[in-house]
C-alpha angles and dihedrals in degrees: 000000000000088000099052090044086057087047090052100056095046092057088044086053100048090046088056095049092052088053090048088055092043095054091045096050089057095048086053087056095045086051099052099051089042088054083051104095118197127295120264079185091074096062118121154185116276136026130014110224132220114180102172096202086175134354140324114237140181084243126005115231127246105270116245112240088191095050084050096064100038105040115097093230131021104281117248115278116247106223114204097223086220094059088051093048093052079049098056087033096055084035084063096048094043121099085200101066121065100185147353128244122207107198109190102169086125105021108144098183145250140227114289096242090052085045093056100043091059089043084063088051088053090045084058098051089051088055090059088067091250117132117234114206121194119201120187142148098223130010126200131166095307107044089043095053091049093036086060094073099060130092093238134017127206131180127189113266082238093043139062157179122257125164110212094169137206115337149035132149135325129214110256105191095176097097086049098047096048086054099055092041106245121134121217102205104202115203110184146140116220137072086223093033088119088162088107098041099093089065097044105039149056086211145009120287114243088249094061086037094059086048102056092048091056094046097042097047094053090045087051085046097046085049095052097051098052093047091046085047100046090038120025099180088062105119099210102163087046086066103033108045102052097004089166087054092046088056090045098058088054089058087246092301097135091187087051090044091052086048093055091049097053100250093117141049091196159005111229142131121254086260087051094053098045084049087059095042085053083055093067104026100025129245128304100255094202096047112049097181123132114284093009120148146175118277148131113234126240094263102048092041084056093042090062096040101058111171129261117288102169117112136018117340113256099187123216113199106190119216106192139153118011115341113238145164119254128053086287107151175231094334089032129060104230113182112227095038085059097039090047084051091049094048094044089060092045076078094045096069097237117185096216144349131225118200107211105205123201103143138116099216126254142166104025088213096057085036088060093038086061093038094062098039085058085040090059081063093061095043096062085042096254097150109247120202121180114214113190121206120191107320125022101145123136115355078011085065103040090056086051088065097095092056121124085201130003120206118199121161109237093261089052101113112223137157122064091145094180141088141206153180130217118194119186116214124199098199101105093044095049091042088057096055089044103271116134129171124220133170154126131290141207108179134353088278112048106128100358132162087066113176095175096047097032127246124290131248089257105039088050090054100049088052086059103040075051086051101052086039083062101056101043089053081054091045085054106044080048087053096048096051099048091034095240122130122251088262102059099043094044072061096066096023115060078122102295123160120223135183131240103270091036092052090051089050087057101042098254094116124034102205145005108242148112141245089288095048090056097045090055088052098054084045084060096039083057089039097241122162111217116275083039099095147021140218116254121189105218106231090344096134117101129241125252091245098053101044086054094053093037080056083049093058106045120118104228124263088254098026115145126255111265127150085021101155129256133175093285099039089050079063105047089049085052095057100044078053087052092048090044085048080054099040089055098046094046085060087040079061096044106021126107101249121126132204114357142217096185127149096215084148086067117109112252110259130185104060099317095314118143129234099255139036119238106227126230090270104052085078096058097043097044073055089059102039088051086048096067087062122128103246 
């Protein structure tokens, strides 16, 4: 028996070991082809297609090996708006493409700011005298702002383009919180400061309310102005002010109603529309389908036109999405894993950096963490410009600080000076199934955050002294950098949100301008002619794993149109935002994260996306708080 048991475990080990190999020998593949990037070799002569199958975002998020497996569809596709802007820009200056397509079937939106700035690289392919057509089912705001800056416009005959603007509801969980017994103690500094509302109240306050009319009113304005610009004949008024009229003269035909308003150019299929891009570009000779035409994807046209890399380094460090500690990104801003980034190209001899902002704020303590690292550049001279894309309000302004300039467009959003902590206590709700807390004390403090008992007089009163430290320290990082005193910046801060052109009114911007005005900024500041330097994205690089399941998830060039959006399914997409917008709210309550600069008082911007993931876990805890309800 001894024998056989020795036998035994020999044959277990070396199956093991086999395994192992065999493991090992499938992760080599994966990372080969992983480490493959995408054939220049595949370009060819006609159109350059961009099928934005997602959003387009300031920097597009790892991709989850795990959501991918076990998600019922391949997850939408994250577009970085400067990618796609290298990509329009060579597409002008190429012989080899004759126009540009713009399929937005599945188009889920982007920040306004992100979507201008690609509506200018359009502009620039249509001054090269080469045509830009746009197909899509249904067009909202988003589709339409970036749609008016094609040549032709086409919509599906079962499809349309409707404007709805800025605007719509917010969550307010104080009703049900009150019913379930929990107590949401707010701790906060700012009359505007509506980041805590939704815990406390069944409706906005008339102070966030007059600032979101005065936001929303500059960003719809902002909207209207560049469509009317980029496309004259666009009837705006004719939609907005009686939408239901305007159907009804159609006859309910929404694809007849946006071609009387001017939206569209035409009403076609998707085979119709290919047969009108073969027109211009000529038709695909390996794929013979209906409506097929020639034409180099969006990858492999990056991949042969890489960026400049002549002359001295200018870095780009990219702060987008929440800020948070950790190594969390891209797509969050997690703190060390900037900081480690900014560190790392103190050593690269960089002349100059250019912080690129599209965040809405988050944990104080990451927000400083970043703040300093970029702080350590202007102390050894290197010149430092902030350029805000379409969001850089609260922690997003707190790591702009540093800045010797700061660029936003006037639809950027900005502002929310102004922090906070929320703290959830269980004393109510256990009280009311029987559970009480006792105990012995030795100070004031002994024992103390308590979530089941509730918090005591004292501790409650240090959370908020900490609170107030905080944002006069912010105040005061704000005053120094636009030399203002701490009075007059505690005017225009109290949490209030401003747009672009506001903000500039009020000195909390230098300068409208984009990524490139910036750039050229920070060229000046090192005293660089152009042709002298280049543009370097730090980190920026994906990893091999991501760009393989990335890959994995990329609707062909010529797939086929499903999920395109209806009406119904418009809705459907609206509501998943709205539970996501829950979900994340529900962790904001219960998570561990400290005091906040967080902008939650900013618009929703992305195609209906909210600012913040909810992790794994905030399902299971928003289950337990709902199960201690009273049936």
């Amino acid at each position: 028996m001894p024998f056989a048991r020795k036998v035994w475990t020999l044959l277990v080990a070396i199956k093991d070991g086999l395994a192992l190999l065999v493991l090992l020998l499938f992760f080599m593949g994966i990372y080969a082809a992983l480490s493959a990037r995408p054939n220049p070799g595949s370009v060819r002569e006609g159109a350059l297609l961009l099928k934005l199958d997602g959003a387009i975002v300031e920097e597009p998020s790892a991709a989850s090996p795990f959501e991918m497996l076990f998600a019922s569809e391949a997850p939408l596709r994250e577009y970085g708006v400067h990618e796609l802007i290298r990509a329009l820009r060579a597409a002008a200056r190429d012989s080899r493409i004759k126009a540009v397509v713009l399929d937005l079937s599945r188009f889920s939106g982007g920040g306004q700011v992100q979507l201008h700035d690609v509506g200018a690289a359009l502009d620039e392919v249509r001054a090269a005298k080469k045509p830009v057509l746009a197909y899509a089912q249904l067009y909202t705001d988003d589709g339409i702002q970036l749609a008016a800056h094609a040549s032709e416009v086409w919509v599906d005959p079962l499809g349309g383009a409707v404007p709805t603007g800025p605007g719509g509801t917010h969550l307010y969980y104080g009703p049900l919180l009150d019913r379930l017994k929990i107590t949401a103690h707010v701790f906060r500094v700012g009359s505007f400061k509506s980041a805590v509302e939704p815990f406390t109240r069944d409706g906005m306050s008339p102070e966030a309310r007059e600032n979101y009319s005065a936001l929303y009113s500059a960003l719809w304005e902002g909207w209207r102005t560049e469509v009317a610009r980029a496309r004259p004949k666009a009837n705006i008024a004719m939609v907005t002010s009686d939408p239901t009229g305007w159907l009804k003269a159609s006859g309910g035909d929404a694809a007849r109603a946006a071609l009387a308003a001017g939206l569209v150019d035409r009403i076609g299929d998707h085979a119709a529309f290919g047969t009108r891009v073969a027109q211009l570009v000529g038709r695909d000779t390996i794929n013979k389908r209906p409506g097929s035409y020639a034409h180099s994807s969006l990858d492999a046209w990056l991949a042969a036109n890489r960026p400049p890399s002549t002359g001295k380094s200018i870095g780009i460090v990219t702060i987008a999405g929440e800020i948070v500690p950790g190594r969390a990104g891209p797509g969050r801003a997690g703190s060390e894993r900037i900081v480690r980034l900014l560190d790392s190209a103190l050593d690269q001899k960089l002349a100059a950096l250019v912080v690129r902002v599209d965040s809405p704020g988050g944990s104080v303590t990451a927000s400083e963490d970043i703040r300093a690292a970029i702080a350590r550049f202007k102390a050894r001279g290197i010149p430092v410009v902030v350029s805000m894309g379409n969001l850089a309000a609260s922690g997003g302004y707190w790591v702009s600080t540093p800045a010797d300039r700061i660029f936003a467009e006037p639809s950027a959003i900005t502002g929310s000076i102004g922090v906070f902590a929320v703290l959830p206590s269980f004393e109510r709700l256990l009280a009311n199934y029987g559970v009480t807390s006792d105990g012995l004390r030795t100070t004031p403090l002994s024992g103390q955050p308590d979530p089941a008992a509730g918090y005591s007089p004292e501790f409650s009163a240090m959370v908020q002294s900490s609170v107030e430290f905080t944002y006069r320290r912010f105040v005061a990082l704000v005053a120094g950098a636009r030399h203002r005193t701490p009075q007059q910046i505690d005017a225009i801060a109290q949490g209030r949100v401003w747009d672009g052109g506001t903000a500039r009114q009020i000195g909390l911007i230098d300068q409208f301008g984009g990524l490139d005005d910036a750039l050229a900024y920070a060229a000046n500041g090192a005293r660089l002619r152009p042709g002298e330097w280049h543009a370097v994205f730090l980190g920026r690089e994906k990893p091999g794993f991501a760009k393989f399941v990335e890959a994995m998830t990329a609707s062909g060039d010529d797939a086929s149109d499903e999920g395109a959006r209806d009406w119904a399914g418009l809705a459907a997409e609206r509501r998943s935002a709205l539970v996501r917008r829950a979900l994340a709210d529900v962790e904001r309550l219960g998570g561990e994260s400290g005091v906040q600069a967080y902008c939650l008082d900013c618009p929703i911007t992305g195609g209906g996306t909210p600012p913040g993931k909810p992790q794994p876990e905030t399902l299971d805890l928003l289950s337990r708080l709902l199960a201690f309800r009273k049936e």
